[in-house]
Short mmCIF file of C-alpha atoms in Angstrom, two decimals:
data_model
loop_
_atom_site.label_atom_id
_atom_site.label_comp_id
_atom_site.label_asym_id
_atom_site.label_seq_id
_atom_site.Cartn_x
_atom_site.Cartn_y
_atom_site.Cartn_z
CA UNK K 1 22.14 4.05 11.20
CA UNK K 2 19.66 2.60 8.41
CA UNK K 3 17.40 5.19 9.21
CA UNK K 4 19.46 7.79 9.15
CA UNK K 5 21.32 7.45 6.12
CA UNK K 6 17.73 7.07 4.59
CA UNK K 7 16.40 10.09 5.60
CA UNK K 8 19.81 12.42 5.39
CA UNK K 9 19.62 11.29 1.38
CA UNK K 10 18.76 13.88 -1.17
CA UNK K 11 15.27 12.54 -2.58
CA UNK K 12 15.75 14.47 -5.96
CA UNK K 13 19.32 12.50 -6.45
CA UNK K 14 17.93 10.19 -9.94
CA UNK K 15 19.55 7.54 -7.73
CA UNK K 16 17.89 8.25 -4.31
CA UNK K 17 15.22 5.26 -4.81
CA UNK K 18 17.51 2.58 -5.56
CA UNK K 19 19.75 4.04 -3.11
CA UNK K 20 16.86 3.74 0.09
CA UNK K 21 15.91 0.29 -1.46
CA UNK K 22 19.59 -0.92 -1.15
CA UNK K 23 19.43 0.45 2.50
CA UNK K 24 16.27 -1.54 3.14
CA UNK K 25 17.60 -4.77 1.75
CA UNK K 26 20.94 -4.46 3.78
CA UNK K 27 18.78 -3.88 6.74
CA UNK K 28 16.45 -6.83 6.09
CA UNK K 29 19.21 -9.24 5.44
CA UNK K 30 21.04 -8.80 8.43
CA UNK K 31 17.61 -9.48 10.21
CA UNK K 32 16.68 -12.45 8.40
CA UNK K 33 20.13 -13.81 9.19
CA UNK K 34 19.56 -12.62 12.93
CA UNK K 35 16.05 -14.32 12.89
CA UNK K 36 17.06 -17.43 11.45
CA UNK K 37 19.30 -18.47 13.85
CA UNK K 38 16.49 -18.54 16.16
CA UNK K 39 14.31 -20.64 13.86
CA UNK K 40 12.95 -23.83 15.18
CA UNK K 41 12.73 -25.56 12.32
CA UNK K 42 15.17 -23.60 9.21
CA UNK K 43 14.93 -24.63 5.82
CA UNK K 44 17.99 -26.76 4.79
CA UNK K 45 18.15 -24.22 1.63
CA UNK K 46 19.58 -21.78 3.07
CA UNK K 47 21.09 -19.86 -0.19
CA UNK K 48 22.72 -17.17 2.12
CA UNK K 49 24.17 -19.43 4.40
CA UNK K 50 25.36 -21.61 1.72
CA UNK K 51 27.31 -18.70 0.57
CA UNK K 52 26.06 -18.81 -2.91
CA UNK K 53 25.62 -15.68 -4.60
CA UNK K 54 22.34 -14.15 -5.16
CA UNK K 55 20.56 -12.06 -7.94
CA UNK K 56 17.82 -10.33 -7.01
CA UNK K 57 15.17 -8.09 -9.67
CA UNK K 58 12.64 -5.93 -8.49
CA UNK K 59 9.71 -5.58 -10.99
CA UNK K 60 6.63 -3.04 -10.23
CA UNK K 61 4.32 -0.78 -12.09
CA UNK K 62 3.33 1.01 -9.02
CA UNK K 63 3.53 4.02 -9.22
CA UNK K 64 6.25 5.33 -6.42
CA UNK K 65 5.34 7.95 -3.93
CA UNK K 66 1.85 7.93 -4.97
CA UNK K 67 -0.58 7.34 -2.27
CA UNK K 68 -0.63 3.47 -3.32
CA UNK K 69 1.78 2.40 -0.88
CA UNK K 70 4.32 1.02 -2.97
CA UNK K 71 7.18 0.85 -0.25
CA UNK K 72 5.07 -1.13 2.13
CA UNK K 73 4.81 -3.70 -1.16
CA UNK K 74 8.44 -3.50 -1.86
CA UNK K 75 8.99 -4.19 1.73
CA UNK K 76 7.28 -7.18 1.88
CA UNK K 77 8.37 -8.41 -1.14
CA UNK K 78 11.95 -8.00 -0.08
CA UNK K 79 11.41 -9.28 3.51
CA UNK K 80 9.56 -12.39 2.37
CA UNK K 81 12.79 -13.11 -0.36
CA UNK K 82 14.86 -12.55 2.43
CA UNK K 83 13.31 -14.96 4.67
CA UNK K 84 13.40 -17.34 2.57
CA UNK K 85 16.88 -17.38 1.43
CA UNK K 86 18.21 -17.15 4.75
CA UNK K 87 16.03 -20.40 5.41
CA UNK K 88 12.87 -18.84 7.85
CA UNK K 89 10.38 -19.55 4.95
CA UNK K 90 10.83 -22.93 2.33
CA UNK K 91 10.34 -22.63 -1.13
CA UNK K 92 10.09 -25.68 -2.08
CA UNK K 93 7.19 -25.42 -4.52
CA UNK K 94 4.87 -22.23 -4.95
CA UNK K 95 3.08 -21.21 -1.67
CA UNK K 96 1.16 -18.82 -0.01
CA UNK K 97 2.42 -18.64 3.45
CA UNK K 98 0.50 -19.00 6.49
CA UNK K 99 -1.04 -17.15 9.24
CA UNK K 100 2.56 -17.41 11.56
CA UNK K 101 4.53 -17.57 8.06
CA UNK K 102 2.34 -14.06 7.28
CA UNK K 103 2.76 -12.60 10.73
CA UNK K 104 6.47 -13.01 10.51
CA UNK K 105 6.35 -11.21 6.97
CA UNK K 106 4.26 -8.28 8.24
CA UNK K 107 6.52 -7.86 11.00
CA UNK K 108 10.12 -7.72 9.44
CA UNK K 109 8.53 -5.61 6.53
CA UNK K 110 6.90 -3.21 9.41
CA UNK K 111 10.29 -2.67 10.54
CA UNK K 112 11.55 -1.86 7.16
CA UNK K 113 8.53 0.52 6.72
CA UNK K 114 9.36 2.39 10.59
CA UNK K 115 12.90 2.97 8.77
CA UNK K 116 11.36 3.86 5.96
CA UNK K 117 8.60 6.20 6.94
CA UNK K 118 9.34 7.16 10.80
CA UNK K 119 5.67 6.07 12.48
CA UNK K 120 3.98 4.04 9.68
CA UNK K 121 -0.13 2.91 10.51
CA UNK K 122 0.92 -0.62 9.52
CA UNK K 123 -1.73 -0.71 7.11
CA UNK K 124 -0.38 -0.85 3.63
CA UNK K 125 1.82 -3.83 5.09
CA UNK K 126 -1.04 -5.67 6.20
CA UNK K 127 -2.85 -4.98 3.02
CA UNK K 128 0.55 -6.15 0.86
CA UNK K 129 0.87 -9.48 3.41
CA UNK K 130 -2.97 -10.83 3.49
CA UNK K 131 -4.37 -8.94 0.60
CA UNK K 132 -8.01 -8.52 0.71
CA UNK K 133 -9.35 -4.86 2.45
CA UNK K 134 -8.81 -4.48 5.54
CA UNK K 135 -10.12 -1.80 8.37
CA UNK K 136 -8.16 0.58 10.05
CA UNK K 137 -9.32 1.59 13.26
CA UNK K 138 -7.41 3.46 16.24
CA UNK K 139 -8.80 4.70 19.82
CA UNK K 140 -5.99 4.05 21.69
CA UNK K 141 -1.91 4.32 20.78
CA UNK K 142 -2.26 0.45 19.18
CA UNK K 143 -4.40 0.45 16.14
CA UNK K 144 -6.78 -2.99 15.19
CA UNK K 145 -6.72 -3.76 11.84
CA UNK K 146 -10.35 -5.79 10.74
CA UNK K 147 -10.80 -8.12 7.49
CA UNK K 148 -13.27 -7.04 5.03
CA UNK K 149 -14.34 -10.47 3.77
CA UNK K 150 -15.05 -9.90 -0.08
CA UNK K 151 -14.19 -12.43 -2.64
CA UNK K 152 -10.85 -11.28 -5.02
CA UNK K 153 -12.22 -10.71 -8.54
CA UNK K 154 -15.74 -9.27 -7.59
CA UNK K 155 -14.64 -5.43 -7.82
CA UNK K 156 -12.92 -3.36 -9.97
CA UNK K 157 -11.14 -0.31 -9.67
CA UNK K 158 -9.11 2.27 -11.79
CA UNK K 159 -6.55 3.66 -10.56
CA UNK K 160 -5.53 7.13 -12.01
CA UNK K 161 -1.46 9.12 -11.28
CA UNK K 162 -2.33 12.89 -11.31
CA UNK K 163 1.46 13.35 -12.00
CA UNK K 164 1.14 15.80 -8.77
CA UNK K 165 4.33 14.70 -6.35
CA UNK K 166 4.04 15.71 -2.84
CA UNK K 167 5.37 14.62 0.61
CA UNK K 168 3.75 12.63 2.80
CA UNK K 169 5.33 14.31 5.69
CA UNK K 170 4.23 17.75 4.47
CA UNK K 171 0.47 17.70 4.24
CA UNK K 172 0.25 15.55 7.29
CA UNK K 173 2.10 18.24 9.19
CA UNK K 174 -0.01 20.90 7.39
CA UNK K 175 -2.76 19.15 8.46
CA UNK K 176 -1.33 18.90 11.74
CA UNK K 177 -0.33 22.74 12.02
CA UNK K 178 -3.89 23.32 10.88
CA UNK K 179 -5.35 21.80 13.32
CA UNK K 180 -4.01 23.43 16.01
CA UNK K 181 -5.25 27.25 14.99
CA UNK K 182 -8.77 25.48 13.86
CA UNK K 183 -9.16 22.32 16.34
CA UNK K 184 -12.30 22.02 16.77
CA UNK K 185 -13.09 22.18 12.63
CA UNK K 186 -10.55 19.57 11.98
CA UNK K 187 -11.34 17.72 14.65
CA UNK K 188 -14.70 17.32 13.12
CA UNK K 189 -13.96 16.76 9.99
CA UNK K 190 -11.83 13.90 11.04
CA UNK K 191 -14.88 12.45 13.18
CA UNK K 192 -16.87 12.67 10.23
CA UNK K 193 -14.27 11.12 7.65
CA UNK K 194 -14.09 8.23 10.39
CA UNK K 195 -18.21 7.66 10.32
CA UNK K 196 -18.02 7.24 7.01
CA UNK K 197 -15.25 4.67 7.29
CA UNK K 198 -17.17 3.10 9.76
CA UNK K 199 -20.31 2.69 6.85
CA UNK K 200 -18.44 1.84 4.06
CA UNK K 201 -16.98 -1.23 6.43
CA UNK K 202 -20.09 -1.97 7.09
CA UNK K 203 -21.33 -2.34 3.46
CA UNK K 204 -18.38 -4.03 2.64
CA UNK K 205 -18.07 -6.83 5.21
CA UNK K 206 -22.26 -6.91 5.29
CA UNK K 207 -24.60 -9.86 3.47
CA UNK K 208 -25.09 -7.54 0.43
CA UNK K 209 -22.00 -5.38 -0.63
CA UNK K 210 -23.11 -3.41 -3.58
CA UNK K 211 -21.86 -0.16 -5.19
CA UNK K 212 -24.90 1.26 -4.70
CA UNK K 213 -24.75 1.41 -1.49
CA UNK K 214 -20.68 2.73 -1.33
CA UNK K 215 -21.02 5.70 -3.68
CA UNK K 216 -22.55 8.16 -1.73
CA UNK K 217 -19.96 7.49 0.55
CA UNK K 218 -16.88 7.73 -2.02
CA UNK K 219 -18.52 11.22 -3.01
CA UNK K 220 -19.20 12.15 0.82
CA UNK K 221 -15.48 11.39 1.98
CA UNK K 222 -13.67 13.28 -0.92
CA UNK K 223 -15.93 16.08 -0.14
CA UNK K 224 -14.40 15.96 3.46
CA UNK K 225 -10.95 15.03 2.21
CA UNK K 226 -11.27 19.12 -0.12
CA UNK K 227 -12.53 20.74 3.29
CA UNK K 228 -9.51 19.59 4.73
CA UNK K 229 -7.37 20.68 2.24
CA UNK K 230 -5.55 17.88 1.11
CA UNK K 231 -7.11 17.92 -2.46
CA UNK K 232 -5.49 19.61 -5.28
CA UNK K 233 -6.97 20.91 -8.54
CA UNK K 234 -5.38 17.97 -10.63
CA UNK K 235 -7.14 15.86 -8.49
CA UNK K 236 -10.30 17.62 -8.50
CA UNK K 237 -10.35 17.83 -12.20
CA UNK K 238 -9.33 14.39 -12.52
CA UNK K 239 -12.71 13.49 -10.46
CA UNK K 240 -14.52 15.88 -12.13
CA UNK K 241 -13.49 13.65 -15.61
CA UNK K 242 -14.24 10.09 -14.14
CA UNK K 243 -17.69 11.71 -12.76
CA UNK K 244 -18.95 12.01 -17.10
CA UNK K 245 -18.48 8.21 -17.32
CA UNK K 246 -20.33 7.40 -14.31
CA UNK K 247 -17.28 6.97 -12.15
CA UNK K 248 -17.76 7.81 -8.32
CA UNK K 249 -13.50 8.98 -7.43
CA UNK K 250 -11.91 10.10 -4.25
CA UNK K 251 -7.73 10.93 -3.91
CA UNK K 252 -6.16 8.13 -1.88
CA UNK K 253 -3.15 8.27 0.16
CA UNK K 254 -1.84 11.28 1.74
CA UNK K 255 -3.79 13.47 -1.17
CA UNK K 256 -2.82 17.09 -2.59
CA UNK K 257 -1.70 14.69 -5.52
CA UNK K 258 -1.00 11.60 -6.29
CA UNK K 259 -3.81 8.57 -7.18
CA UNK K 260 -6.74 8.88 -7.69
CA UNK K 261 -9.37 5.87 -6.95
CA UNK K 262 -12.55 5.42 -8.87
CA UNK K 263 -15.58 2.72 -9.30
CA UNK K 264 -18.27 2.54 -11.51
CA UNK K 265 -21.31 0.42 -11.33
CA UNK K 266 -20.60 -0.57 -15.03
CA UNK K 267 -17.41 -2.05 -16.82
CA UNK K 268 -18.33 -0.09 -19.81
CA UNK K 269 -17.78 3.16 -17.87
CA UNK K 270 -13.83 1.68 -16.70
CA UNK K 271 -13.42 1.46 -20.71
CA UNK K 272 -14.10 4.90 -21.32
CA UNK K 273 -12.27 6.41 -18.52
CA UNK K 274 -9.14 4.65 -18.87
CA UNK K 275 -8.89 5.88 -22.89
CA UNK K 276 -9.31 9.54 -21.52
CA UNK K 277 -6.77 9.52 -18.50
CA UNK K 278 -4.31 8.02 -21.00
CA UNK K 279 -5.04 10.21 -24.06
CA UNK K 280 -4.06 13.01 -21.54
CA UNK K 281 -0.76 10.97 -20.31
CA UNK K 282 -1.85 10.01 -16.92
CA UNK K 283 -0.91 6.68 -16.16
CA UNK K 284 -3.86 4.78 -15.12
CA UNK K 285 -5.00 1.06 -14.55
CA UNK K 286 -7.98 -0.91 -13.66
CA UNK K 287 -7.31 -3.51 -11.17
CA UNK K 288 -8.98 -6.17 -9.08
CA UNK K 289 -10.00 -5.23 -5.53
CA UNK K 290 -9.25 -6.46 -2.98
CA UNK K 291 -6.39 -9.18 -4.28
CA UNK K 292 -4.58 -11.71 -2.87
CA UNK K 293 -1.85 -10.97 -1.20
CA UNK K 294 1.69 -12.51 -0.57
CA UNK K 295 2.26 -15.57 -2.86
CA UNK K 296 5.77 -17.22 -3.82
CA UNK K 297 6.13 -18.59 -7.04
CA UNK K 298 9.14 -21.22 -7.51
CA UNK K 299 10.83 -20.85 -11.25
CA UNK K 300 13.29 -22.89 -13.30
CA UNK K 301 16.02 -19.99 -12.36
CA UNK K 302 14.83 -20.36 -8.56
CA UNK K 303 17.34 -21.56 -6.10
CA UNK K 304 19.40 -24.78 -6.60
CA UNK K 305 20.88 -25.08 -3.13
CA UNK K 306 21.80 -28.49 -1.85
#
């Protein structure tokens, strides 16, 4: 019924994103409750059992709809509150929960993502739950997801909103449709957008990660990415831009808009980049890669149940 309602909404309503994140957080309660009766060992603070009311804000400078996967974080976010007030999770000082703590996450917020997006990868709630980078890799009908094992802090990477919306749905379906009048094109440029996947793991999980090594394949995939016609000219131009400060950029996400992603191999180059994008009122950020991921943090306005 969740799902339903979700996807029978009118997504230019100005009230259509609250309206699927109240859906989500309904849906996630009721599991947390359902899960928490089979807890071995609940949390005596159980705020919803208690039957004390609860506030909940939702802060974010993601951009939504993106390609940055911004429901997968809100998912997790919400599914890890959720836990925890209906006593699955303890907050009894700020943690970082563990491996079963995370797996429980990643699973109640993959369920909120199925509603969400219909057949989700799992990937952006993987990345949201462990942080890190992470490998995506399918053969078969279940996909393996590996750890790239850099330290957070060592990279840096802007992030640039071409103000381009698009659907997610569509271009994968045109994509799709695509590929069956041209099969054996796409089907190659897939193979070849997967090698290079493949090498940029490789330099990232390897003895000596270095940019140097990674920007041939940045350029190479988003070269791919414009053969298969997910690129847009915002994006390209946007590229084209970062590319006079040094910047190596590909589109992330579904593509024919949204982010753009971009490295350089010096800070100074972020600096200059950054001014541009926002002198020409794109929103844009540098941030760390490959963070941390999910971490509670306990407050004086944080739960006071017995």
């Amino acid at each position: 019924m969740v799902s339903n309602t979700l996807h029978t909404s009118n997504p230019s309503t100005p009230n259509s994103t609250a309206s699927r994140s109240m859906c989500i957080c309904f849906y996630l309660l009721l599991r947390s409750l359902q899960i928490a009766r089979s807890c071995t060992f609940p949390s005596s603070r159980a705020v919803l059992r208690c039957g004390l009311h609860t506030h909940i804000e939702v802060h974010s400078d993601i951009p939504i709809g993106a390609g940055l996967g911004s429901s997968a974080a809100f998912s997790v976010a919400a599914a890890t509150t959720f836990l925890i007030l209906s006593g699955c999770l303890s907050i009894e000082s700020d943690f970082t929960p563990n491996r079963q703590q995370c797996g429980l996450i990643q699973s109640l917020a993959h369920e909120a993502e199925v509603i969400t997006h219909g057949k989700p990868s799992g990937l952006d709630t993987a990345v949201s739950v462990h942080g890190g980078g992470i490998y995506f890799e399918r053969h078969t009908s279940t996909p393996v997801l590996h750890r790239i094992n850099i330290p957070s802090g060592d990279w840096n990477i802007l992030i640039v909103n071409s103000n381009v919306s698009r659907s997610t749905g569509e271009v994968v379906q045109a994509v799709a449709d695509r590929r069956r009048r041209q099969t054996t094109a796409v089907d190659d440029l897939l193979q070849k957008i997967g090698e290079l996947s493949k090498k940029a793991f490789d330099v990232l999980n390897g003895s000596e990660a270095c940019l140097t090594k990674l920007t041939p394949l940045i350029r190479k995939n988003q070269q791919l990415l414009v053969s298969l016609d997910v690129s847009c000219l915002a994006v390209d131009e946007i590229i084209s831009e970062l590319c006079r400060f040094g910047l190596t950029a590909k589109l992330t996400g579904a593509g024919r808009g949204g982010c753009v992603i971009a490295v350089a191999l010096n800070s100074c180059g972020y600096e200059q980049a950054l001014q541009l994008m926002r002198s020409k009122s794109l929103w844009a950020k540098v941030v760390r890669g490959f963070a941390a991921g999910v971490h509670v943090l306990r407050t004086s306005a944080c739960l006071s149940a017995p």
